[in-house]
Amino acid sequence: MRKFPLLVAALSVLCLTGAGQVPQRMFQSFNAQERANLDRISAYLNGIRTLHSEFVQIGPDGAADQGEVYIEKPGRIRFAFRAPNPVSIVATGGRIYVKNARLNTVDNYDLDDTPLGLLLNEKVDLARNRAVLGVTEQDGALIVRARTSTNRNNSNITLVFTAPAIELRQWTVKDNQGGTTTVALQGTQTGGSFDQALFAVPAKAVKIKQSSR
């Protein structure tokens, strides 16, 4: 099963998390136009309280997966992959849970150990986030290059936003083996409310033992 790669790919868009308060000298230097573009993207992300979108994911092997993502700030997200992919990912209550229905497993991690801050935190400031390495304008889009760890020297995630009307459209992440995974959003909607059952902690299926006669 591709449980771990699926987790990495699904969360790759969220990999610009919390540089925290660090000295000014550690921030990337941007010119006025770059800073303005990053501020526009930050304002867009900060304006989101709920978001729903379908997505198509193309993995390093060319395999395609589809699903839906739901976000409710602060702190809640659900990635639901469509069959035959058995994986669903839920973040709630400070934990992130990865369920594989086929294997009947549920793994969980501390939310602070994952890069979920970009979409789940109340405040995003890309121009002051040391993970962001650059932003360019190309063919009616704003493209943000970033690294998923401040220990990296080069970008390994690229996010594409439409412009001038800002909207997240897709992202591509490069793994440590050089493979790339691209996720494209379709029919993104913001606002509204969700059934809170979407963010319930997933559980393993209960197996009923049959008595022998």
mmCIF file with all atom_site columns, C-alpha atoms in Angstrom:
data_model
loop_
_atom_site.group_PDB
_atom_site.id
_atom_site.type_symbol
_atom_site.label_atom_id
_atom_site.label_alt_id
_atom_site.label_comp_id
_atom_site.label_asym_id
_atom_site.label_entity_id
_atom_site.label_seq_id
_atom_site.pdbx_PDB_ins_code
_atom_site.Cartn_x
_atom_site.Cartn_y
_atom_site.Cartn_z
_atom_site.occupancy
_atom_site.B_iso_or_equiv
_atom_site.pdbx_formal_charge
_atom_site.auth_seq_id
_atom_site.auth_comp_id
_atom_site.auth_asym_id
_atom_site.auth_atom_id
_atom_site.pdbx_PDB_model_num
ATOM 1   C CA . MET A 1 1   ? 0.000   0.000   0.000   1.00 0.00 ? 1   MET A CA 1
ATOM 2   C CA . ARG A 1 2   ? 1.053   3.599   -0.586  1.00 0.00 ? 2   ARG A CA 1
ATOM 3   C CA . LYS A 1 3   ? -0.166  4.925   2.751   1.00 0.00 ? 3   LYS A CA 1
ATOM 4   C CA . PHE A 1 4   ? 2.889   6.997   3.649   1.00 0.00 ? 4   PHE A CA 1
ATOM 5   C CA . PRO A 1 5   ? 3.412   8.538   0.173   1.00 0.00 ? 5   PRO A CA 1
ATOM 6   C CA . LEU A 1 6   ? -0.276  9.414   0.133   1.00 0.00 ? 6   LEU A CA 1
ATOM 7   C CA . LEU A 1 7   ? 0.081   11.186  3.465   1.00 0.00 ? 7   LEU A CA 1
ATOM 8   C CA . VAL A 1 8   ? 3.089   13.141  2.252   1.00 0.00 ? 8   VAL A CA 1
ATOM 9   C CA . ALA A 1 9   ? 1.399   14.109  -1.000  1.00 0.00 ? 9   ALA A CA 1
ATOM 10  C CA . ALA A 1 10  ? -1.841  15.131  0.629   1.00 0.00 ? 10  ALA A CA 1
ATOM 11  C CA . LEU A 1 11  ? -0.078  17.304  3.157   1.00 0.00 ? 11  LEU A CA 1
ATOM 12  C CA . SER A 1 12  ? 2.454   18.752  0.755   1.00 0.00 ? 12  SER A CA 1
ATOM 13  C CA . VAL A 1 13  ? 0.434   21.897  0.215   1.00 0.00 ? 13  VAL A CA 1
ATOM 14  C CA . LEU A 1 14  ? 0.617   22.523  3.932   1.00 0.00 ? 14  LEU A CA 1
ATOM 15  C CA . CYS A 1 15  ? 4.378   22.426  4.128   1.00 0.00 ? 15  CYS A CA 1
ATOM 16  C CA . LEU A 1 16  ? 4.958   26.132  4.666   1.00 0.00 ? 16  LEU A CA 1
ATOM 17  C CA . THR A 1 17  ? 4.270   25.904  8.339   1.00 0.00 ? 17  THR A CA 1
ATOM 18  C CA . GLY A 1 18  ? 5.326   28.026  11.254  1.00 0.00 ? 18  GLY A CA 1
ATOM 19  C CA . ALA A 1 19  ? 8.732   29.513  10.964  1.00 0.00 ? 19  ALA A CA 1
ATOM 20  C CA . GLY A 1 20  ? 7.649   31.194  14.158  1.00 0.00 ? 20  GLY A CA 1
ATOM 21  C CA . GLN A 1 21  ? 9.164   34.409  15.408  1.00 0.00 ? 21  GLN A CA 1
ATOM 22  C CA . VAL A 1 22  ? 12.742  34.378  14.189  1.00 0.00 ? 22  VAL A CA 1
ATOM 23  C CA . PRO A 1 23  ? 15.301  37.186  13.793  1.00 0.00 ? 23  PRO A CA 1
ATOM 24  C CA . GLN A 1 24  ? 14.769  39.420  10.756  1.00 0.00 ? 24  GLN A CA 1
ATOM 25  C CA . ARG A 1 25  ? 18.107  38.403  9.236   1.00 0.00 ? 25  ARG A CA 1
ATOM 26  C CA . MET A 1 26  ? 16.745  34.861  8.786   1.00 0.00 ? 26  MET A CA 1
ATOM 27  C CA . PHE A 1 27  ? 13.888  35.963  6.515   1.00 0.00 ? 27  PHE A CA 1
ATOM 28  C CA . GLN A 1 28  ? 14.187  35.633  2.760   1.00 0.00 ? 28  GLN A CA 1
ATOM 29  C CA . SER A 1 29  ? 14.767  38.978  1.046   1.00 0.00 ? 29  SER A CA 1
ATOM 30  C CA . PHE A 1 30  ? 11.966  39.915  -1.389  1.00 0.00 ? 30  PHE A CA 1
ATOM 31  C CA . ASN A 1 31  ? 11.605  42.977  -3.576  1.00 0.00 ? 31  ASN A CA 1
ATOM 32  C CA . ALA A 1 32  ? 8.539   45.206  -3.326  1.00 0.00 ? 32  ALA A CA 1
ATOM 33  C CA . GLN A 1 33  ? 6.563   43.389  -6.031  1.00 0.00 ? 33  GLN A CA 1
ATOM 34  C CA . GLU A 1 34  ? 7.357   39.942  -4.626  1.00 0.00 ? 34  GLU A CA 1
ATOM 35  C CA . ARG A 1 35  ? 6.346   41.031  -1.142  1.00 0.00 ? 35  ARG A CA 1
ATOM 36  C CA . ALA A 1 36  ? 3.111   42.508  -2.505  1.00 0.00 ? 36  ALA A CA 1
ATOM 37  C CA . ASN A 1 37  ? 2.286   39.237  -4.269  1.00 0.00 ? 37  ASN A CA 1
ATOM 38  C CA . LEU A 1 38  ? 3.012   37.191  -1.147  1.00 0.00 ? 38  LEU A CA 1
ATOM 39  C CA . ASP A 1 39  ? 0.880   39.554  0.908   1.00 0.00 ? 39  ASP A CA 1
ATOM 40  C CA . ARG A 1 40  ? -2.009  39.064  -1.556  1.00 0.00 ? 40  ARG A CA 1
ATOM 41  C CA . ILE A 1 41  ? -1.713  35.292  -1.280  1.00 0.00 ? 41  ILE A CA 1
ATOM 42  C CA . SER A 1 42  ? -1.501  35.516  2.521   1.00 0.00 ? 42  SER A CA 1
ATOM 43  C CA . ALA A 1 43  ? -4.649  37.654  2.598   1.00 0.00 ? 43  ALA A CA 1
ATOM 44  C CA . TYR A 1 44  ? -6.435  35.036  0.494   1.00 0.00 ? 44  TYR A CA 1
ATOM 45  C CA . LEU A 1 45  ? -5.383  32.220  2.829   1.00 0.00 ? 45  LEU A CA 1
ATOM 46  C CA . ASN A 1 46  ? -6.254  34.251  5.930   1.00 0.00 ? 46  ASN A CA 1
ATOM 47  C CA . GLY A 1 47  ? -9.704  34.934  4.495   1.00 0.00 ? 47  GLY A CA 1
ATOM 48  C CA . ILE A 1 48  ? -10.544 31.234  4.357   1.00 0.00 ? 48  ILE A CA 1
ATOM 49  C CA . ARG A 1 49  ? -12.530 29.806  7.251   1.00 0.00 ? 49  ARG A CA 1
ATOM 50  C CA . THR A 1 50  ? -13.976 26.800  5.445   1.00 0.00 ? 50  THR A CA 1
ATOM 51  C CA . LEU A 1 51  ? -12.970 25.281  2.115   1.00 0.00 ? 51  LEU A CA 1
ATOM 52  C CA . HIS A 1 52  ? -14.140 22.331  0.051   1.00 0.00 ? 52  HIS A CA 1
ATOM 53  C CA . SER A 1 53  ? -12.587 21.090  -3.174  1.00 0.00 ? 53  SER A CA 1
ATOM 54  C CA . GLU A 1 54  ? -12.255 18.024  -5.310  1.00 0.00 ? 54  GLU A CA 1
ATOM 55  C CA . PHE A 1 55  ? -8.729  17.048  -6.298  1.00 0.00 ? 55  PHE A CA 1
ATOM 56  C CA . VAL A 1 56  ? -6.800  14.882  -8.717  1.00 0.00 ? 56  VAL A CA 1
ATOM 57  C CA . GLN A 1 57  ? -3.413  13.595  -7.606  1.00 0.00 ? 57  GLN A CA 1
ATOM 58  C CA . ILE A 1 58  ? -0.758  12.274  -9.999  1.00 0.00 ? 58  ILE A CA 1
ATOM 59  C CA . GLY A 1 59  ? 1.975   10.325  -8.225  1.00 0.00 ? 59  GLY A CA 1
ATOM 60  C CA . PRO A 1 60  ? 5.609   9.726   -9.184  1.00 0.00 ? 60  PRO A CA 1
ATOM 61  C CA . ASP A 1 61  ? 4.618   6.493   -10.951 1.00 0.00 ? 61  ASP A CA 1
ATOM 62  C CA . GLY A 1 62  ? 1.949   8.273   -13.002 1.00 0.00 ? 62  GLY A CA 1
ATOM 63  C CA . ALA A 1 63  ? -0.882  6.703   -11.037 1.00 0.00 ? 63  ALA A CA 1
ATOM 64  C CA . ALA A 1 64  ? -3.914  8.958   -10.519 1.00 0.00 ? 64  ALA A CA 1
ATOM 65  C CA . ASP A 1 65  ? -6.008  9.272   -7.365  1.00 0.00 ? 65  ASP A CA 1
ATOM 66  C CA . GLN A 1 66  ? -9.089  11.422  -6.804  1.00 0.00 ? 66  GLN A CA 1
ATOM 67  C CA . GLY A 1 67  ? -10.843 12.685  -3.729  1.00 0.00 ? 67  GLY A CA 1
ATOM 68  C CA . GLU A 1 68  ? -12.167 15.617  -1.762  1.00 0.00 ? 68  GLU A CA 1
ATOM 69  C CA . VAL A 1 69  ? -10.615 17.913  0.835   1.00 0.00 ? 69  VAL A CA 1
ATOM 70  C CA . TYR A 1 70  ? -12.493 19.767  3.573   1.00 0.00 ? 70  TYR A CA 1
ATOM 71  C CA . ILE A 1 71  ? -10.970 22.482  5.757   1.00 0.00 ? 71  ILE A CA 1
ATOM 72  C CA . GLU A 1 72  ? -12.438 24.174  8.792   1.00 0.00 ? 72  GLU A CA 1
ATOM 73  C CA . LYS A 1 73  ? -10.196 26.646  10.583  1.00 0.00 ? 73  LYS A CA 1
ATOM 74  C CA . PRO A 1 74  ? -8.732  26.518  13.050  1.00 0.00 ? 74  PRO A CA 1
ATOM 75  C CA . GLY A 1 75  ? -7.275  23.074  13.203  1.00 0.00 ? 75  GLY A CA 1
ATOM 76  C CA . ARG A 1 76  ? -9.544  20.766  11.185  1.00 0.00 ? 76  ARG A CA 1
ATOM 77  C CA . ILE A 1 77  ? -9.010  19.120  7.810   1.00 0.00 ? 77  ILE A CA 1
ATOM 78  C CA . ARG A 1 78  ? -10.155 15.981  6.017   1.00 0.00 ? 78  ARG A CA 1
ATOM 79  C CA . PHE A 1 79  ? -8.685  14.355  2.913   1.00 0.00 ? 79  PHE A CA 1
ATOM 80  C CA . ALA A 1 80  ? -11.013 11.670  1.551   1.00 0.00 ? 80  ALA A CA 1
ATOM 81  C CA . PHE A 1 81  ? -9.613  9.604   -1.326  1.00 0.00 ? 81  PHE A CA 1
ATOM 82  C CA . ARG A 1 82  ? -12.137 7.917   -3.577  1.00 0.00 ? 82  ARG A CA 1
ATOM 83  C CA . ALA A 1 83  ? -12.331 4.168   -4.110  1.00 0.00 ? 83  ALA A CA 1
ATOM 84  C CA . PRO A 1 84  ? -10.438 2.069   -4.825  1.00 0.00 ? 84  PRO A CA 1
ATOM 85  C CA . ASN A 1 85  ? -8.003  4.111   -2.694  1.00 0.00 ? 85  ASN A CA 1
ATOM 86  C CA . PRO A 1 86  ? -8.791  3.147   0.929   1.00 0.00 ? 86  PRO A CA 1
ATOM 87  C CA . VAL A 1 87  ? -7.096  6.098   2.666   1.00 0.00 ? 87  VAL A CA 1
ATOM 88  C CA . SER A 1 88  ? -8.676  9.000   4.558   1.00 0.00 ? 88  SER A CA 1
ATOM 89  C CA . ILE A 1 89  ? -6.830  11.654  6.597   1.00 0.00 ? 89  ILE A CA 1
ATOM 90  C CA . VAL A 1 90  ? -8.382  13.702  9.394   1.00 0.00 ? 90  VAL A CA 1
ATOM 91  C CA . ALA A 1 91  ? -6.836  16.413  11.563  1.00 0.00 ? 91  ALA A CA 1
ATOM 92  C CA . THR A 1 92  ? -8.757  17.364  14.707  1.00 0.00 ? 92  THR A CA 1
ATOM 93  C CA . GLY A 1 93  ? -8.117  17.974  18.384  1.00 0.00 ? 93  GLY A CA 1
ATOM 94  C CA . GLY A 1 94  ? -4.397  18.513  17.888  1.00 0.00 ? 94  GLY A CA 1
ATOM 95  C CA . ARG A 1 95  ? -3.835  15.120  16.248  1.00 0.00 ? 95  ARG A CA 1
ATOM 96  C CA . ILE A 1 96  ? -3.769  13.887  12.657  1.00 0.00 ? 96  ILE A CA 1
ATOM 97  C CA . TYR A 1 97  ? -5.208  10.457  11.872  1.00 0.00 ? 97  TYR A CA 1
ATOM 98  C CA . VAL A 1 98  ? -4.513  8.329   8.796   1.00 0.00 ? 98  VAL A CA 1
ATOM 99  C CA . LYS A 1 99  ? -6.986  5.511   8.221   1.00 0.00 ? 99  LYS A CA 1
ATOM 100 C CA . ASN A 1 100 ? -6.512  2.686   5.742   1.00 0.00 ? 100 ASN A CA 1
ATOM 101 C CA . ALA A 1 101 ? -9.881  0.972   5.467   1.00 0.00 ? 101 ALA A CA 1
ATOM 102 C CA . ARG A 1 102 ? -8.467  -1.942  3.485   1.00 0.00 ? 102 ARG A CA 1
ATOM 103 C CA . LEU A 1 103 ? -5.871  -2.794  6.112   1.00 0.00 ? 103 LEU A CA 1
ATOM 104 C CA . ASN A 1 104 ? -8.176  -1.700  8.953   1.00 0.00 ? 104 ASN A CA 1
ATOM 105 C CA . THR A 1 105 ? -5.449  0.482   10.457  1.00 0.00 ? 105 THR A CA 1
ATOM 106 C CA . VAL A 1 106 ? -5.520  3.956   11.997  1.00 0.00 ? 106 VAL A CA 1
ATOM 107 C CA . ASP A 1 107 ? -2.217  5.718   12.618  1.00 0.00 ? 107 ASP A CA 1
ATOM 108 C CA . ASN A 1 108 ? -2.028  9.051   14.402  1.00 0.00 ? 108 ASN A CA 1
ATOM 109 C CA . TYR A 1 109 ? 0.556   11.784  14.874  1.00 0.00 ? 109 TYR A CA 1
ATOM 110 C CA . ASP A 1 110 ? 0.917   14.981  16.859  1.00 0.00 ? 110 ASP A CA 1
ATOM 111 C CA . LEU A 1 111 ? -0.410  17.823  14.732  1.00 0.00 ? 111 LEU A CA 1
ATOM 112 C CA . ASP A 1 112 ? 2.547   19.975  15.794  1.00 0.00 ? 112 ASP A CA 1
ATOM 113 C CA . ASP A 1 113 ? 4.864   17.480  14.101  1.00 0.00 ? 113 ASP A CA 1
ATOM 114 C CA . THR A 1 114 ? 3.168   17.993  10.724  1.00 0.00 ? 114 THR A CA 1
ATOM 115 C CA . PRO A 1 115 ? 3.275   21.013  8.403   1.00 0.00 ? 115 PRO A CA 1
ATOM 116 C CA . LEU A 1 116 ? -0.406  21.903  8.656   1.00 0.00 ? 116 LEU A CA 1
ATOM 117 C CA . GLY A 1 117 ? -0.011  25.539  9.691   1.00 0.00 ? 117 GLY A CA 1
ATOM 118 C CA . LEU A 1 118 ? -0.480  27.080  6.264   1.00 0.00 ? 118 LEU A CA 1
ATOM 119 C CA . LEU A 1 119 ? -4.163  26.201  6.006   1.00 0.00 ? 119 LEU A CA 1
ATOM 120 C CA . LEU A 1 120 ? -5.158  25.553  9.591   1.00 0.00 ? 120 LEU A CA 1
ATOM 121 C CA . ASN A 1 121 ? -3.585  28.439  11.505  1.00 0.00 ? 121 ASN A CA 1
ATOM 122 C CA . GLU A 1 122 ? -5.460  31.673  12.037  1.00 0.00 ? 122 GLU A CA 1
ATOM 123 C CA . LYS A 1 123 ? -2.631  33.829  10.680  1.00 0.00 ? 123 LYS A CA 1
ATOM 124 C CA . VAL A 1 124 ? -0.459  33.258  7.591   1.00 0.00 ? 124 VAL A CA 1
ATOM 125 C CA . ASP A 1 125 ? 2.366   35.605  6.562   1.00 0.00 ? 125 ASP A CA 1
ATOM 126 C CA . LEU A 1 126 ? 4.262   34.111  3.611   1.00 0.00 ? 126 LEU A CA 1
ATOM 127 C CA . ALA A 1 127 ? 6.539   37.119  3.174   1.00 0.00 ? 127 ALA A CA 1
ATOM 128 C CA . ARG A 1 128 ? 7.930   36.463  6.652   1.00 0.00 ? 128 ARG A CA 1
ATOM 129 C CA . ASN A 1 129 ? 7.959   32.679  6.448   1.00 0.00 ? 129 ASN A CA 1
ATOM 130 C CA . ARG A 1 130 ? 11.521  31.414  6.101   1.00 0.00 ? 130 ARG A CA 1
ATOM 131 C CA . ALA A 1 131 ? 10.312  28.318  4.213   1.00 0.00 ? 131 ALA A CA 1
ATOM 132 C CA . VAL A 1 132 ? 9.274   30.518  1.258   1.00 0.00 ? 132 VAL A CA 1
ATOM 133 C CA . LEU A 1 133 ? 12.132  30.951  -1.218  1.00 0.00 ? 133 LEU A CA 1
ATOM 134 C CA . GLY A 1 134 ? 10.511  32.878  -4.032  1.00 0.00 ? 134 GLY A CA 1
ATOM 135 C CA . VAL A 1 135 ? 7.416   33.944  -5.952  1.00 0.00 ? 135 VAL A CA 1
ATOM 136 C CA . THR A 1 136 ? 7.121   34.552  -9.698  1.00 0.00 ? 136 THR A CA 1
ATOM 137 C CA . GLU A 1 137 ? 4.387   35.642  -12.101 1.00 0.00 ? 137 GLU A CA 1
ATOM 138 C CA . GLN A 1 138 ? 3.848   33.426  -15.132 1.00 0.00 ? 138 GLN A CA 1
ATOM 139 C CA . ASP A 1 139 ? 0.971   33.056  -17.614 1.00 0.00 ? 139 ASP A CA 1
ATOM 140 C CA . GLY A 1 140 ? -1.650  34.588  -15.357 1.00 0.00 ? 140 GLY A CA 1
ATOM 141 C CA . ALA A 1 141 ? -0.505  32.721  -12.270 1.00 0.00 ? 141 ALA A CA 1
ATOM 142 C CA . LEU A 1 142 ? 1.547   33.344  -9.144  1.00 0.00 ? 142 LEU A CA 1
ATOM 143 C CA . ILE A 1 143 ? 3.987   30.529  -8.425  1.00 0.00 ? 143 ILE A CA 1
ATOM 144 C CA . VAL A 1 144 ? 5.416   30.141  -4.926  1.00 0.00 ? 144 VAL A CA 1
ATOM 145 C CA . ARG A 1 145 ? 8.565   28.087  -4.400  1.00 0.00 ? 145 ARG A CA 1
ATOM 146 C CA . ALA A 1 146 ? 9.243   26.798  -0.927  1.00 0.00 ? 146 ALA A CA 1
ATOM 147 C CA . ARG A 1 147 ? 11.032  24.134  1.050   1.00 0.00 ? 147 ARG A CA 1
ATOM 148 C CA . THR A 1 148 ? 9.383   21.749  3.446   1.00 0.00 ? 148 THR A CA 1
ATOM 149 C CA . SER A 1 149 ? 12.249  22.079  5.910   1.00 0.00 ? 149 SER A CA 1
ATOM 150 C CA . THR A 1 150 ? 14.412  25.040  6.812   1.00 0.00 ? 150 THR A CA 1
ATOM 151 C CA . ASN A 1 151 ? 17.380  22.657  6.636   1.00 0.00 ? 151 ASN A CA 1
ATOM 152 C CA . ARG A 1 152 ? 16.956  22.434  2.863   1.00 0.00 ? 152 ARG A CA 1
ATOM 153 C CA . ASN A 1 153 ? 18.750  24.863  0.564   1.00 0.00 ? 153 ASN A CA 1
ATOM 154 C CA . ASN A 1 154 ? 16.499  24.329  -2.456  1.00 0.00 ? 154 ASN A CA 1
ATOM 155 C CA . SER A 1 155 ? 12.743  24.368  -2.981  1.00 0.00 ? 155 SER A CA 1
ATOM 156 C CA . ASN A 1 156 ? 10.924  21.054  -3.095  1.00 0.00 ? 156 ASN A CA 1
ATOM 157 C CA . ILE A 1 157 ? 7.357   22.306  -3.286  1.00 0.00 ? 157 ILE A CA 1
ATOM 158 C CA . THR A 1 158 ? 5.753   24.605  -5.852  1.00 0.00 ? 158 THR A CA 1
ATOM 159 C CA . LEU A 1 159 ? 2.305   26.109  -5.327  1.00 0.00 ? 159 LEU A CA 1
ATOM 160 C CA . VAL A 1 160 ? 0.299   27.675  -8.141  1.00 0.00 ? 160 VAL A CA 1
ATOM 161 C CA . PHE A 1 161 ? -2.299  30.391  -7.511  1.00 0.00 ? 161 PHE A CA 1
ATOM 162 C CA . THR A 1 162 ? -4.448  32.100  -10.119 1.00 0.00 ? 162 THR A CA 1
ATOM 163 C CA . ALA A 1 163 ? -4.002  35.855  -10.605 1.00 0.00 ? 163 ALA A CA 1
ATOM 164 C CA . PRO A 1 164 ? -5.193  38.563  -10.380 1.00 0.00 ? 164 PRO A CA 1
ATOM 165 C CA . ALA A 1 165 ? -8.062  36.831  -8.577  1.00 0.00 ? 165 ALA A CA 1
ATOM 166 C CA . ILE A 1 166 ? -6.117  34.717  -6.085  1.00 0.00 ? 166 ILE A CA 1
ATOM 167 C CA . GLU A 1 167 ? -7.112  31.065  -5.743  1.00 0.00 ? 167 GLU A CA 1
ATOM 168 C CA . LEU A 1 168 ? -5.042  27.993  -4.998  1.00 0.00 ? 168 LEU A CA 1
ATOM 169 C CA . ARG A 1 169 ? -5.121  25.700  -8.036  1.00 0.00 ? 169 ARG A CA 1
ATOM 170 C CA . GLN A 1 170 ? -2.370  23.103  -7.694  1.00 0.00 ? 170 GLN A CA 1
ATOM 171 C CA . TRP A 1 171 ? 0.868   22.114  -6.051  1.00 0.00 ? 171 TRP A CA 1
ATOM 172 C CA . THR A 1 172 ? 3.800   19.872  -6.907  1.00 0.00 ? 172 THR A CA 1
ATOM 173 C CA . VAL A 1 173 ? 6.117   18.294  -4.355  1.00 0.00 ? 173 VAL A CA 1
ATOM 174 C CA . LYS A 1 174 ? 9.449   16.600  -5.025  1.00 0.00 ? 174 LYS A CA 1
ATOM 175 C CA . ASP A 1 175 ? 10.381  13.748  -2.701  1.00 0.00 ? 175 ASP A CA 1
ATOM 176 C CA . ASN A 1 176 ? 13.849  12.783  -1.500  1.00 0.00 ? 176 ASN A CA 1
ATOM 177 C CA . GLN A 1 177 ? 14.201  10.319  -4.373  1.00 0.00 ? 177 GLN A CA 1
ATOM 178 C CA . GLY A 1 178 ? 13.485  13.007  -6.985  1.00 0.00 ? 178 GLY A CA 1
ATOM 179 C CA . GLY A 1 179 ? 9.959   11.835  -7.777  1.00 0.00 ? 179 GLY A CA 1
ATOM 180 C CA . THR A 1 180 ? 7.196   14.425  -8.105  1.00 0.00 ? 180 THR A CA 1
ATOM 181 C CA . THR A 1 181 ? 3.567   14.366  -7.032  1.00 0.00 ? 181 THR A CA 1
ATOM 182 C CA . THR A 1 182 ? 1.125   16.927  -8.428  1.00 0.00 ? 182 THR A CA 1
ATOM 183 C CA . VAL A 1 183 ? -2.250  17.713  -6.894  1.00 0.00 ? 183 VAL A CA 1
ATOM 184 C CA . ALA A 1 184 ? -4.771  19.825  -8.846  1.00 0.00 ? 184 ALA A CA 1
ATOM 185 C CA . LEU A 1 185 ? -7.853  21.294  -7.179  1.00 0.00 ? 185 LEU A CA 1
ATOM 186 C CA . GLN A 1 186 ? -11.174 21.441  -9.012  1.00 0.00 ? 186 GLN A CA 1
ATOM 187 C CA . GLY A 1 187 ? -14.358 23.297  -8.113  1.00 0.00 ? 187 GLY A CA 1
ATOM 188 C CA . THR A 1 188 ? -12.967 24.945  -4.986  1.00 0.00 ? 188 THR A CA 1
ATOM 189 C CA . GLN A 1 189 ? -15.595 26.567  -2.749  1.00 0.00 ? 189 GLN A CA 1
ATOM 190 C CA . THR A 1 190 ? -15.073 28.632  0.387   1.00 0.00 ? 190 THR A CA 1
ATOM 191 C CA . GLY A 1 191 ? -17.529 29.590  3.090   1.00 0.00 ? 191 GLY A CA 1
ATOM 192 C CA . GLY A 1 192 ? -20.480 27.702  4.473   1.00 0.00 ? 192 GLY A CA 1
ATOM 193 C CA . SER A 1 193 ? -20.515 25.035  7.151   1.00 0.00 ? 193 SER A CA 1
ATOM 194 C CA . PHE A 1 194 ? -19.806 21.310  7.294   1.00 0.00 ? 194 PHE A CA 1
ATOM 195 C CA . ASP A 1 195 ? -21.294 18.351  9.064   1.00 0.00 ? 195 ASP A CA 1
ATOM 196 C CA . GLN A 1 196 ? -19.000 17.948  12.069  1.00 0.00 ? 196 GLN A CA 1
ATOM 197 C CA . ALA A 1 197 ? -19.024 14.183  11.516  1.00 0.00 ? 197 ALA A CA 1
ATOM 198 C CA . LEU A 1 198 ? -16.509 14.831  8.709   1.00 0.00 ? 198 LEU A CA 1
ATOM 199 C CA . PHE A 1 199 ? -13.883 15.603  11.342  1.00 0.00 ? 199 PHE A CA 1
ATOM 200 C CA . ALA A 1 200 ? -14.681 12.755  13.723  1.00 0.00 ? 200 ALA A CA 1
ATOM 201 C CA . VAL A 1 201 ? -11.692 10.705  14.844  1.00 0.00 ? 201 VAL A CA 1
ATOM 202 C CA . PRO A 1 202 ? -11.623 7.650   12.544  1.00 0.00 ? 202 PRO A CA 1
ATOM 203 C CA . ALA A 1 203 ? -11.799 4.218   14.119  1.00 0.00 ? 203 ALA A CA 1
ATOM 204 C CA . LYS A 1 204 ? -10.983 0.723   13.022  1.00 0.00 ? 204 LYS A CA 1
ATOM 205 C CA . ALA A 1 205 ? -13.849 -1.432  11.849  1.00 0.00 ? 205 ALA A CA 1
ATOM 206 C CA . VAL A 1 206 ? -15.134 -3.776  14.551  1.00 0.00 ? 206 VAL A CA 1
ATOM 207 C CA . LYS A 1 207 ? -14.778 -7.382  13.536  1.00 0.00 ? 207 LYS A CA 1
ATOM 208 C CA . ILE A 1 208 ? -17.585 -9.584  14.780  1.00 0.00 ? 208 ILE A CA 1
ATOM 209 C CA . LYS A 1 209 ? -16.518 -13.040 15.685  1.00 0.00 ? 209 LYS A CA 1
ATOM 210 C CA . GLN A 1 210 ? -18.837 -15.752 14.504  1.00 0.00 ? 210 GLN A CA 1
ATOM 211 C CA . SER A 1 211 ? -19.485 -18.488 17.004  1.00 0.00 ? 211 SER A CA 1
ATOM 212 C CA . SER A 1 212 ? -18.789 -22.018 15.859  1.00 0.00 ? 212 SER A CA 1
ATOM 213 C CA . ARG A 1 213 ? -21.357 -24.728 16.368  1.00 0.00 ? 213 ARG A CA 1
#
